[in-house]
PDB file of C-alpha atoms in Angstrom:
ATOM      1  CA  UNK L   1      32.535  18.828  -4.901  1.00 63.00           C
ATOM      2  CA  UNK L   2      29.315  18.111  -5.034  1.00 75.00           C
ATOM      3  CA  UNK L   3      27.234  14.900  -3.676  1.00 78.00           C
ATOM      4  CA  UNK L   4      26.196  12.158  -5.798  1.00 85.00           C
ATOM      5  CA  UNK L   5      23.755   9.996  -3.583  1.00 85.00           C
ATOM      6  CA  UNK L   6      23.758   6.906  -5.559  1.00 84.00           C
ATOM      7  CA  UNK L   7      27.396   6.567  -6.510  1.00 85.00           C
ATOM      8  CA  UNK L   8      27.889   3.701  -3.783  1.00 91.00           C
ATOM      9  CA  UNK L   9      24.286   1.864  -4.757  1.00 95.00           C
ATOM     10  CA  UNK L  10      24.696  -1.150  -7.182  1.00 96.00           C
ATOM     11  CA  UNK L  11      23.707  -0.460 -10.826  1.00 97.00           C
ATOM     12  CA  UNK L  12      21.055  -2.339 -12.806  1.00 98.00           C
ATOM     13  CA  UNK L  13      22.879  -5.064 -15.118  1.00 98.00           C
ATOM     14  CA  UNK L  14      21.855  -6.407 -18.442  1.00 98.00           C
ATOM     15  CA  UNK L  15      19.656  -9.853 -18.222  1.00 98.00           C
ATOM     16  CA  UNK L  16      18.653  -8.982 -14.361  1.00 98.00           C
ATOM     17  CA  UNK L  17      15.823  -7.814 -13.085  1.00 98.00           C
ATOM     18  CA  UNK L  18      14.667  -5.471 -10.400  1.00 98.00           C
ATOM     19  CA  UNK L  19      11.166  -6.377  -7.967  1.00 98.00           C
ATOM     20  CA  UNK L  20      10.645  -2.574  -6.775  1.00 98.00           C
ATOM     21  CA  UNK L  21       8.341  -0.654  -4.868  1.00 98.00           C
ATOM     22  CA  UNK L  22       7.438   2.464  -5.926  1.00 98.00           C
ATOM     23  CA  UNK L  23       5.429   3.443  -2.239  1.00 98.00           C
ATOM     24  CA  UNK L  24       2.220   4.452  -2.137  1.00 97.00           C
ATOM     25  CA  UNK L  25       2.104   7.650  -4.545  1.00 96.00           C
ATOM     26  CA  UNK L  26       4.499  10.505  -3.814  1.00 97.00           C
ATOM     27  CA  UNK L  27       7.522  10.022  -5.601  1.00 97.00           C
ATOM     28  CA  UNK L  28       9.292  11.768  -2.577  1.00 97.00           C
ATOM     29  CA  UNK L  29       8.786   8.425  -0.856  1.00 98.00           C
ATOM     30  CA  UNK L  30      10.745   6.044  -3.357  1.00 98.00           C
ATOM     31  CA  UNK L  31      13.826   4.658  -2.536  1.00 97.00           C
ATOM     32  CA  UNK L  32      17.384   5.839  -3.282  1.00 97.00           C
ATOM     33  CA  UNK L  33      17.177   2.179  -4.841  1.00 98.00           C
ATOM     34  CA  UNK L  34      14.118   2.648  -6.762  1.00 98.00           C
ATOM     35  CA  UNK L  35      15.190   6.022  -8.022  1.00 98.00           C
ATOM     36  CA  UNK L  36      17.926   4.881  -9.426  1.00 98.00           C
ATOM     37  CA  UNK L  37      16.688   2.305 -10.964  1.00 98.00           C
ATOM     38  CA  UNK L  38      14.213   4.241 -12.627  1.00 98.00           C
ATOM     39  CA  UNK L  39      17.213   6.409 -14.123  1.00 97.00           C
ATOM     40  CA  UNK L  40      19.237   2.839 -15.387  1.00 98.00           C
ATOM     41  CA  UNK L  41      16.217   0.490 -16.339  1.00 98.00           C
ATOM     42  CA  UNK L  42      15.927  -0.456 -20.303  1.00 98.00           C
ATOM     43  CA  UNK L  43      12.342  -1.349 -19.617  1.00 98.00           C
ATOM     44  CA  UNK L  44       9.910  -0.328 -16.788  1.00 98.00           C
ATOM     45  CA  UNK L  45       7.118  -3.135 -15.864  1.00 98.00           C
ATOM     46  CA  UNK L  46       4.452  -1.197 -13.981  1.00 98.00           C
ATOM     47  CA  UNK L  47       1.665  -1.675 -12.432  1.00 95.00           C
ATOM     48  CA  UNK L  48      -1.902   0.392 -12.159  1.00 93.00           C
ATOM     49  CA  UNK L  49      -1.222   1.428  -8.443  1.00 93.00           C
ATOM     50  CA  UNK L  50       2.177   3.271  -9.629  1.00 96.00           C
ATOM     51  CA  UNK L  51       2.102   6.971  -9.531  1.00 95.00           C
ATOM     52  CA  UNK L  52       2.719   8.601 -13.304  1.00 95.00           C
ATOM     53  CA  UNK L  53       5.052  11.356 -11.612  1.00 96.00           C
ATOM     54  CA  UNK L  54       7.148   8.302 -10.589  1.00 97.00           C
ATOM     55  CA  UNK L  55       7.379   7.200 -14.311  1.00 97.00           C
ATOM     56  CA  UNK L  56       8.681  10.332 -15.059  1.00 97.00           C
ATOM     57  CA  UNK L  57      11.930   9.475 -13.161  1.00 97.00           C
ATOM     58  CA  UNK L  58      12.705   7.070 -16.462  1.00 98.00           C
ATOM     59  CA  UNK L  59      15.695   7.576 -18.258  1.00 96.00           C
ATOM     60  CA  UNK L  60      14.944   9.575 -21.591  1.00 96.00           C
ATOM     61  CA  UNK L  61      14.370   6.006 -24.161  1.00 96.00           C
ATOM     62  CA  UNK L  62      12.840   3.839 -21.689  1.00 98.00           C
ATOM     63  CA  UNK L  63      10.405   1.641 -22.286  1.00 98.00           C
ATOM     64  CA  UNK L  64       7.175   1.338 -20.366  1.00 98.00           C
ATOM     65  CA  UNK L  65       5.316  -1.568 -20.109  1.00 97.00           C
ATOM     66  CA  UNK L  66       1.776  -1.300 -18.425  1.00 96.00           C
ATOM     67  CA  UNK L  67       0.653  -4.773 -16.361  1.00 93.00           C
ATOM     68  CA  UNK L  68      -2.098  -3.402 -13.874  1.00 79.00           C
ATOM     69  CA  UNK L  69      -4.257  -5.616 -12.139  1.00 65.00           C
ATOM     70  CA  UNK L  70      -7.355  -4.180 -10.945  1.00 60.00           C
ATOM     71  CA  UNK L  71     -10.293  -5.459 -10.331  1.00 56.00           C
ATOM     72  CA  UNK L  72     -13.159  -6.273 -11.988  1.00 55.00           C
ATOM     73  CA  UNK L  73     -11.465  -4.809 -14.731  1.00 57.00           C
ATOM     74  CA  UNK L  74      -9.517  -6.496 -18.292  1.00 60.00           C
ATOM     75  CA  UNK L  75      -6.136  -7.480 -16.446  1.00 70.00           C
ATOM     76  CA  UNK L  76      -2.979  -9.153 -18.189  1.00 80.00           C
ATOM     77  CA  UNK L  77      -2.815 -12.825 -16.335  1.00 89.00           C
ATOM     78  CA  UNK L  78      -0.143 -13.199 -13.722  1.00 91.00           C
ATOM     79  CA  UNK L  79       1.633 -15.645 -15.120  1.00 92.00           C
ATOM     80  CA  UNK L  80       2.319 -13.642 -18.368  1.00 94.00           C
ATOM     81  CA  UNK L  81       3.279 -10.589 -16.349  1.00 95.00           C
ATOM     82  CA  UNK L  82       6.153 -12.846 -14.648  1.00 97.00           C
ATOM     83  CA  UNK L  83       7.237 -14.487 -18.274  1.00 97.00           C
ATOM     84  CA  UNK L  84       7.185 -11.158 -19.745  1.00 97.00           C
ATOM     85  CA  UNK L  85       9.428 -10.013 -17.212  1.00 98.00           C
ATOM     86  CA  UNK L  86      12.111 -13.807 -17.766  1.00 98.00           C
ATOM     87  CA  UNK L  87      11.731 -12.570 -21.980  1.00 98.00           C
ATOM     88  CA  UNK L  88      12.669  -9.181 -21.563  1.00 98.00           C
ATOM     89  CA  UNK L  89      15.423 -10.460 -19.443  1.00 98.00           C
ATOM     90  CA  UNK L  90      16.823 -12.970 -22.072  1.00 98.00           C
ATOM     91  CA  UNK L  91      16.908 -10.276 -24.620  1.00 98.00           C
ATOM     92  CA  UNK L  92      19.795  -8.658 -22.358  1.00 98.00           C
ATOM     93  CA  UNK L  93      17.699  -5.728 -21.306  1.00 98.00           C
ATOM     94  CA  UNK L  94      17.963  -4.036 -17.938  1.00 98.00           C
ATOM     95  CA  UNK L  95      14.264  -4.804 -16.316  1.00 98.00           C
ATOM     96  CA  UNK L  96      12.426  -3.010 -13.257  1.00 98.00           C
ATOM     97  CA  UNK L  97       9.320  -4.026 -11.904  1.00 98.00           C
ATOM     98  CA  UNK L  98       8.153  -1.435 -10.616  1.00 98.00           C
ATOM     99  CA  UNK L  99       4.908  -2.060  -8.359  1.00 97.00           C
ATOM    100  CA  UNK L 100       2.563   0.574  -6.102  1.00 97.00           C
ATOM    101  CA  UNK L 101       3.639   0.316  -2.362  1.00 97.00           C
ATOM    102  CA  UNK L 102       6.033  -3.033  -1.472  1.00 98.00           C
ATOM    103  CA  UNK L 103       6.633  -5.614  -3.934  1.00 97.00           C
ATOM    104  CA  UNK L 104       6.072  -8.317  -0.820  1.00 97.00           C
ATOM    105  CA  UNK L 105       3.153  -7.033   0.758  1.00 97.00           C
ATOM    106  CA  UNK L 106       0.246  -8.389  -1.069  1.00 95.00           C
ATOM    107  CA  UNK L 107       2.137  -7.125  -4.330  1.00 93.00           C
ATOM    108  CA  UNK L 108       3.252 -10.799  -5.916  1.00 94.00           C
ATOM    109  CA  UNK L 109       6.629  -9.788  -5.595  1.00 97.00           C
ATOM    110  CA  UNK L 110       6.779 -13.424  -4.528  1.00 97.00           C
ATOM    111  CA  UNK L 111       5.279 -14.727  -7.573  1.00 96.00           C
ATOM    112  CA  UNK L 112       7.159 -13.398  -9.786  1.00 98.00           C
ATOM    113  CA  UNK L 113      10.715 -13.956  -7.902  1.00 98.00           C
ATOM    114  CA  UNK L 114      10.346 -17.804  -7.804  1.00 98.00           C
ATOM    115  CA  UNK L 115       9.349 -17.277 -11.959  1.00 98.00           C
ATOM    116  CA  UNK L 116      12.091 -15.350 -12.248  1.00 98.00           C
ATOM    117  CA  UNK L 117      14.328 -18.238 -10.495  1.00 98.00           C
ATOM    118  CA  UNK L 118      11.972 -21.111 -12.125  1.00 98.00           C
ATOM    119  CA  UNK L 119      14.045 -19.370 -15.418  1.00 98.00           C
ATOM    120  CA  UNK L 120      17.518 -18.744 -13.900  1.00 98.00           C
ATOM    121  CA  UNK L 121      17.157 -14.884 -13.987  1.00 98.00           C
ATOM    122  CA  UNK L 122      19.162 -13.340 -11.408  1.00 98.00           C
ATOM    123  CA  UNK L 123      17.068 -10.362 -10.147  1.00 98.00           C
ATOM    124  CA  UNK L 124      17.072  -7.952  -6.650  1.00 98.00           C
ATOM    125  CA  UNK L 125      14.233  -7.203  -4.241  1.00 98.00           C
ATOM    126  CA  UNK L 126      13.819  -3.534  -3.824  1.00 98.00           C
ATOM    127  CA  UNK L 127      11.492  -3.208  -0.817  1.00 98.00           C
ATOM    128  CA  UNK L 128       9.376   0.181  -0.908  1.00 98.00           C
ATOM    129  CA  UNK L 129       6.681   2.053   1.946  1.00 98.00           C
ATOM    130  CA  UNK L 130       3.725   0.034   1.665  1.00 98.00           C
ATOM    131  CA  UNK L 131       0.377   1.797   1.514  1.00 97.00           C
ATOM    132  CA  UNK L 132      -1.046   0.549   4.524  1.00 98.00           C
ATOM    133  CA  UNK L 133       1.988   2.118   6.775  1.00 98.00           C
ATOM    134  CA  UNK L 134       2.825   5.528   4.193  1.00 98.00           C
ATOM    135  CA  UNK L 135      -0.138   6.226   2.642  1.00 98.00           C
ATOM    136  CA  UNK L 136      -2.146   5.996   6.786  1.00 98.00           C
ATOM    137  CA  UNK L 137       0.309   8.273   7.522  1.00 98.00           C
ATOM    138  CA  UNK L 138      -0.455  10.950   5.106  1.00 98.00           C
ATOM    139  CA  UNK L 139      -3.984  10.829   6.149  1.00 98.00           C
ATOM    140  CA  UNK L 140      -2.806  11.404   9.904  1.00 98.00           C
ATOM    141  CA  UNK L 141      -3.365   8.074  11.237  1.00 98.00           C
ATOM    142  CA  UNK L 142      -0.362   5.929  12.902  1.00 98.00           C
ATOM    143  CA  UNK L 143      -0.850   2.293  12.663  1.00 98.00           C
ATOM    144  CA  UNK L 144       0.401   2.030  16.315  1.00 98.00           C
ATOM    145  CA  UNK L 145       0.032   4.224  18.854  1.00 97.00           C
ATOM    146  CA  UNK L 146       1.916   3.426  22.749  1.00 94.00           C
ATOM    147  CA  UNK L 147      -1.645   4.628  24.434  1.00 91.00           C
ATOM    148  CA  UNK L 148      -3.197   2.663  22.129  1.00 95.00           C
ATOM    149  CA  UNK L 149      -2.041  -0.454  20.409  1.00 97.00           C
ATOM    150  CA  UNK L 150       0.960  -3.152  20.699  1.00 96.00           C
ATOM    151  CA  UNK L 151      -0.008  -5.119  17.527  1.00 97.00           C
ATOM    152  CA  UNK L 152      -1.355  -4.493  14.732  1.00 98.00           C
ATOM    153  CA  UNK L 153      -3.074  -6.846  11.761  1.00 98.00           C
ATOM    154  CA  UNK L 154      -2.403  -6.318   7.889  1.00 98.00           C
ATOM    155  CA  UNK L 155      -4.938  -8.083   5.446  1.00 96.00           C
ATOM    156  CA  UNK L 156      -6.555  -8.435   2.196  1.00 93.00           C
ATOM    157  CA  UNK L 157      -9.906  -7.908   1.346  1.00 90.00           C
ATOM    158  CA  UNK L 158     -10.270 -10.301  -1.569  1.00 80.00           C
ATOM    159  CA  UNK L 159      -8.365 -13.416  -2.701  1.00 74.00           C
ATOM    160  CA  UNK L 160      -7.442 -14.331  -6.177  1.00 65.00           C
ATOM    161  CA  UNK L 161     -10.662 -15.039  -6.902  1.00 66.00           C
ATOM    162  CA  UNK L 162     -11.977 -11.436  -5.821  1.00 71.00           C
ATOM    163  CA  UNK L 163     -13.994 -12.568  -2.974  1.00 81.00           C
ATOM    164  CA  UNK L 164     -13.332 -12.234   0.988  1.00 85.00           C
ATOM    165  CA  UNK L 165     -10.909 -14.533   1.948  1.00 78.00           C
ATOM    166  CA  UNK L 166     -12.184 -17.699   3.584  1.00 80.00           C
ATOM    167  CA  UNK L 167      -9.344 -19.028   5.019  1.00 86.00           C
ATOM    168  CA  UNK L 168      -8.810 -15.759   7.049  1.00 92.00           C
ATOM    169  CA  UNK L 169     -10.223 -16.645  10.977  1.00 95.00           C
ATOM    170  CA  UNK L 170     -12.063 -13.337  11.453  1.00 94.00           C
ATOM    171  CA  UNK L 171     -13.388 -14.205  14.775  1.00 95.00           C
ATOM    172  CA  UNK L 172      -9.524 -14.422  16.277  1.00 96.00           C
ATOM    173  CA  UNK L 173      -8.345 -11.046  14.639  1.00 96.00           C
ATOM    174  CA  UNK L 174     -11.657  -9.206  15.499  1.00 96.00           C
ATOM    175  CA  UNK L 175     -11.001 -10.719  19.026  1.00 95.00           C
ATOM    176  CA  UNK L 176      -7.020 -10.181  19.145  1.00 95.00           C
ATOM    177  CA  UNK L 177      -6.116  -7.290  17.061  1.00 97.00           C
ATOM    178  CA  UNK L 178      -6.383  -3.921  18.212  1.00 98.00           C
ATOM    179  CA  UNK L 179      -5.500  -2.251  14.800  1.00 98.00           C
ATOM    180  CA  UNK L 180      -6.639  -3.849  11.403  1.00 98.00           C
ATOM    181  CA  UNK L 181      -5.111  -2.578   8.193  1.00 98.00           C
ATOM    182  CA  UNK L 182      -7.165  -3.863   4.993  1.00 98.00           C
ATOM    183  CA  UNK L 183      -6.145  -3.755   1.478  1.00 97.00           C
ATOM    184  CA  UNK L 184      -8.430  -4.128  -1.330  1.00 93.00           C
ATOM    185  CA  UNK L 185     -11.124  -3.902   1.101  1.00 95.00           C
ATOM    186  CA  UNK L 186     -13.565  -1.387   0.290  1.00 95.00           C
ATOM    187  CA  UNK L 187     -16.006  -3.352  -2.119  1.00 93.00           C
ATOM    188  CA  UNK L 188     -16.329  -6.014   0.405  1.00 94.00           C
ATOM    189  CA  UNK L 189     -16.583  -3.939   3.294  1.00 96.00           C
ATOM    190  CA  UNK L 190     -20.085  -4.963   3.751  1.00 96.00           C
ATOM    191  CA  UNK L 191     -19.032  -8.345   4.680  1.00 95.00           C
ATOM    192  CA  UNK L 192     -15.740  -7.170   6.170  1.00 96.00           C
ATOM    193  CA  UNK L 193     -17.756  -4.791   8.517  1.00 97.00           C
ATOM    194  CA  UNK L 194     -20.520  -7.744   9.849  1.00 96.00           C
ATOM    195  CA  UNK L 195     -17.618 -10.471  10.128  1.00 95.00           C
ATOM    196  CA  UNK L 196     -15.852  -8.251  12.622  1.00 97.00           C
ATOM    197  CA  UNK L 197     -18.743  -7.037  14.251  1.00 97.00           C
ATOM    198  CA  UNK L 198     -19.735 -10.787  14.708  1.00 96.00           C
ATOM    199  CA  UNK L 199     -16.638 -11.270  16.372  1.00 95.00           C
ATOM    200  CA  UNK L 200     -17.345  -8.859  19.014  1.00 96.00           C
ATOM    201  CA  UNK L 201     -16.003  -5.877  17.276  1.00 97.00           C
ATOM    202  CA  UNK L 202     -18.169  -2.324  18.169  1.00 98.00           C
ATOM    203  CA  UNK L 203     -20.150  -0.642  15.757  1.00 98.00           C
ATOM    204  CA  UNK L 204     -18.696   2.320  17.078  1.00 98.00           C
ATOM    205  CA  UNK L 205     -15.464   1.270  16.814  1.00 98.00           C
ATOM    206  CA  UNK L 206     -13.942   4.249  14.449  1.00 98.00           C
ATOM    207  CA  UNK L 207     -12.857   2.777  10.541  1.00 98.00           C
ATOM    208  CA  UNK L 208     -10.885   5.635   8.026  1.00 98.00           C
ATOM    209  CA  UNK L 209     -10.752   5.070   4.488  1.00 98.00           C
ATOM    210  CA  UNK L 210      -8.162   6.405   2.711  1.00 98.00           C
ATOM    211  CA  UNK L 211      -8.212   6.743  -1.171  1.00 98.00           C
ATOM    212  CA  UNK L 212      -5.429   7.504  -3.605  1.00 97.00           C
ATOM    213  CA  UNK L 213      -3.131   7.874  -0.388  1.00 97.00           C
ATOM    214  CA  UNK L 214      -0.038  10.314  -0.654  1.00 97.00           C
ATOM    215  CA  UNK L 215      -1.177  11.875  -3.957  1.00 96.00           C
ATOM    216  CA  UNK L 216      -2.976  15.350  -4.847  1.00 95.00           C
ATOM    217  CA  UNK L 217      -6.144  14.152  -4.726  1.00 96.00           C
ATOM    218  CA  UNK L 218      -5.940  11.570  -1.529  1.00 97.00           C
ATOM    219  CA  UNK L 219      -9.691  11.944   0.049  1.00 98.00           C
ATOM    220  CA  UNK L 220      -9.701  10.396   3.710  1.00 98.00           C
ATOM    221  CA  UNK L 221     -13.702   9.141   4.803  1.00 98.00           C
ATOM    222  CA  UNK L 222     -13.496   8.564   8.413  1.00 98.00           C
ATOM    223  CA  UNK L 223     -16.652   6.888  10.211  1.00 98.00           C
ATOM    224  CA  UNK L 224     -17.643   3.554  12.100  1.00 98.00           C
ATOM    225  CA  UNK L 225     -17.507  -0.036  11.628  1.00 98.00           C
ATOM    226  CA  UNK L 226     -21.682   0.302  11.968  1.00 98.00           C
ATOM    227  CA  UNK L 227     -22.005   2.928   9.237  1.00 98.00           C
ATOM    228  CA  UNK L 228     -19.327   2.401   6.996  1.00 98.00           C
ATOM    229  CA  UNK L 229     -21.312   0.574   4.203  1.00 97.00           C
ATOM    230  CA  UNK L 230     -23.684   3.710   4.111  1.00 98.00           C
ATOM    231  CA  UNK L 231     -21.174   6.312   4.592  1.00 98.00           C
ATOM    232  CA  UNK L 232     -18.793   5.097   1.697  1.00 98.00           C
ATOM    233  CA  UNK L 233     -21.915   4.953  -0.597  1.00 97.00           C
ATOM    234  CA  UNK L 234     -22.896   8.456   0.368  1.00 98.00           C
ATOM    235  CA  UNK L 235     -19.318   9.406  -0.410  1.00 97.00           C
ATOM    236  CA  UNK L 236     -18.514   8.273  -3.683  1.00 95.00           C
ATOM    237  CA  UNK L 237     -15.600   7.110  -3.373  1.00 96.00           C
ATOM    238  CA  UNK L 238     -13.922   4.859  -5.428  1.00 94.00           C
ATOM    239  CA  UNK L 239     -10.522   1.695  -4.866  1.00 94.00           C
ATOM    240  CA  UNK L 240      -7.657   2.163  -4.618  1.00 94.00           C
ATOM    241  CA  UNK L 241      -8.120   2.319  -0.635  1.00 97.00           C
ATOM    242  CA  UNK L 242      -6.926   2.118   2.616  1.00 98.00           C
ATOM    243  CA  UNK L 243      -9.021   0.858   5.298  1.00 98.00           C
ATOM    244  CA  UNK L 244      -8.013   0.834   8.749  1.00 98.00           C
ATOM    245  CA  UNK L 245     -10.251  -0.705  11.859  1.00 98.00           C
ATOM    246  CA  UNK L 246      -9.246   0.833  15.446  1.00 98.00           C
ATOM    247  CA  UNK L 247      -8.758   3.505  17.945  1.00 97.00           C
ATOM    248  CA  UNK L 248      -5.753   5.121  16.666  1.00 98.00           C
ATOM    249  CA  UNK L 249      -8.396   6.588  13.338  1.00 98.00           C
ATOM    250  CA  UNK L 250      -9.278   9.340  16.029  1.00 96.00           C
ATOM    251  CA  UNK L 251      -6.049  10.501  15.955  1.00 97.00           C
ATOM    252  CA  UNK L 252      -6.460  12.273  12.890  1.00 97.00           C
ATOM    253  CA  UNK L 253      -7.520  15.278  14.306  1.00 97.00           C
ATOM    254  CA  UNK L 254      -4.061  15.703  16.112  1.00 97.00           C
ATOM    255  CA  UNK L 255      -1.929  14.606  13.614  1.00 98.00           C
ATOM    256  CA  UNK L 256      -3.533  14.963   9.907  1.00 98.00           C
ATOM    257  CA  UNK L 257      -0.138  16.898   9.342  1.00 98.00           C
ATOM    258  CA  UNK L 258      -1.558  17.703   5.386  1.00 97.00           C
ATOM    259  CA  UNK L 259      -4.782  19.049   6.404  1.00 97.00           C
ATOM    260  CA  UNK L 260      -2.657  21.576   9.340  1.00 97.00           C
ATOM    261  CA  UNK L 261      -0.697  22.931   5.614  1.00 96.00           C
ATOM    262  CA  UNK L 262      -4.253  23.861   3.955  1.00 94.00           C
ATOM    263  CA  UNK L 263      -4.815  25.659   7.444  1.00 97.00           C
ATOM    264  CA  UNK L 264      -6.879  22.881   9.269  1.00 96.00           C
ATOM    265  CA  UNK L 265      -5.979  23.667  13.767  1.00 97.00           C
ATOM    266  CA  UNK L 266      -4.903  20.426  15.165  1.00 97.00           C
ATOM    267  CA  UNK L 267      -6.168  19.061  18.548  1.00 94.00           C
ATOM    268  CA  UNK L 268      -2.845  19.366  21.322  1.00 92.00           C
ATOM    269  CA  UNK L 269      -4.868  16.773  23.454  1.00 86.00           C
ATOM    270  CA  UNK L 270      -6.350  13.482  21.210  1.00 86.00           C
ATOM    271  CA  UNK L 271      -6.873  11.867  24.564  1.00 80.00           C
ATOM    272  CA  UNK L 272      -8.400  14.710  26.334  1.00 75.00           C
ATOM    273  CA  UNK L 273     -11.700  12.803  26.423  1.00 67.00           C
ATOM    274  CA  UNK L 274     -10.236   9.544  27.898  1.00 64.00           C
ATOM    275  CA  UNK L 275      -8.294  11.789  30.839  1.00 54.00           C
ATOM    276  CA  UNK L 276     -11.666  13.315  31.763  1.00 51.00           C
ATOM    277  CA  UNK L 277     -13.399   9.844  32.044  1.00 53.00           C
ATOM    278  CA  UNK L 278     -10.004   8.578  33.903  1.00 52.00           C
ATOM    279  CA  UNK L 279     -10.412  11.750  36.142  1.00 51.00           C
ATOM    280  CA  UNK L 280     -14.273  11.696  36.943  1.00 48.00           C
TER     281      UNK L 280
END
């Protein structure tokens, strides 16, 4: 008899809707949840950070419905994104949201919800891997680290107005966090970079930027709170990104796991420097 692995999962009902999170590219790294969602839903709400190999999980006759926000770029308006979402409800239709990374980490999820119960829509939360845990982890970096960290600090890099956050106390996280994880940082990291350095934070302190994290064509930048303005506009590279502040970047050379399958030798020792300054 063979094993079906969502027969004891709840099924999508007509009139509800589904917050999901898709994770941060690989479809390997949806949810049992999200999965079979994809394989019930009427009508899939996506957004721009959603892998397409994920969409083609969709029952055959689904709809899909693009709402990305990126930006500097034409977006739909959040509020019509959450309406859309109570109308195609009301017409009886089995709805998933289906979002990049975690629907509740700096994905609206939230938003939407209290639209969706504004409206009396009855809807579930699927949580998914957000990109600043998953998609570091591809790249080879942990976002704690026992040798290294006990805390670590997630953030965005621009408001709903697309500017650095003002209300965010830099000087307190550049003093108290070890490990800083930044969304929708990298066209402010100018101002990200001298904030943190202002509050004490090293130049050489080592910064990795990860773009298009757990897909085909990730690209990982690694360099220093000091040179990353220069060394991402040397690069090229382009949002979406992952940008993460702290010792536990130069791990990557021990445990960038992807690079060791394209035939890259991995360090046995990360700390081998640190044990010969302990020793001397």
């Amino acid at each position: 008899m063979s094993f079906d692995p969502f027969s004891d999962l709840p099924s999508m009902m007509p009139g509800h809707v589904w917050l999901a999170g898709a994770g941060p590219g690989d479809p390997g790294l949806l949810t049992l949840l999200a999965a079979k969602a994809l394989s019930e839903a009427d009508v899939i709400v996506h957004d721009a950070l959603v892998n397409e190999d994920c969409l083609k999980l969709a029952r055959p006759g689904a709809e899909l419905e693009y709402a990305g926000k990126r930006g500097g770029k034409p977006s739909a308006k959040q509020r019509d994104i959450s309406l859309r979402l109570v109308e195609l409800a009301r017409e009886g239709r089995k709805v998933l949201r289906l979002k990049g990374g975690d629907p509740f980490v700096f994905g609206r999820g939230g938003e939407e919800a209290l639209t969706l119960i504004e409206h009396g829509v009855p809807f579930r939360i699927v949580p998914g891997i957000t990109a600043g845990i998953g998609g570091l982890a591809y790249a080879g970096i942990p976002v704690t680290h026992r040798e290294i960290n006990h805390a670590v600090t997630f953030l965005t890099g621009h408001d709903s107005s697309g500017v650095v956050p003002d209300r965010i106390d830099w000087e307190a996280i550049g003093r108290g966090s070890p490990v800083i994880v930044m969304y929708m940082a990298m066209k402010h990291i100018a101002a990200i970079s001298a904030n943190l350095m202002a509050a004490g934070r090293s130049p050489d302190e080592p910064v990795a930027f990860v773009c298009d994290a757990a897909t085909p064509s990730q690209k990982v930048l690694e360099t220093t709170l000091g040179r990353a303005v220069e060394d991402v506009a040397a690069s090229g590279l382009e949002p979406p990104a992952i940008v993460v502040v702290g010792e536990v970047v130069r791990l990557r050379p021990s445990l960038d796991w992807l690079g060791a399958l394209s035939g890259r030798a991995l360090l046995t020792d990360p700390f081998a420097d640190r044990h010969r300054k302990d020793s001397a």
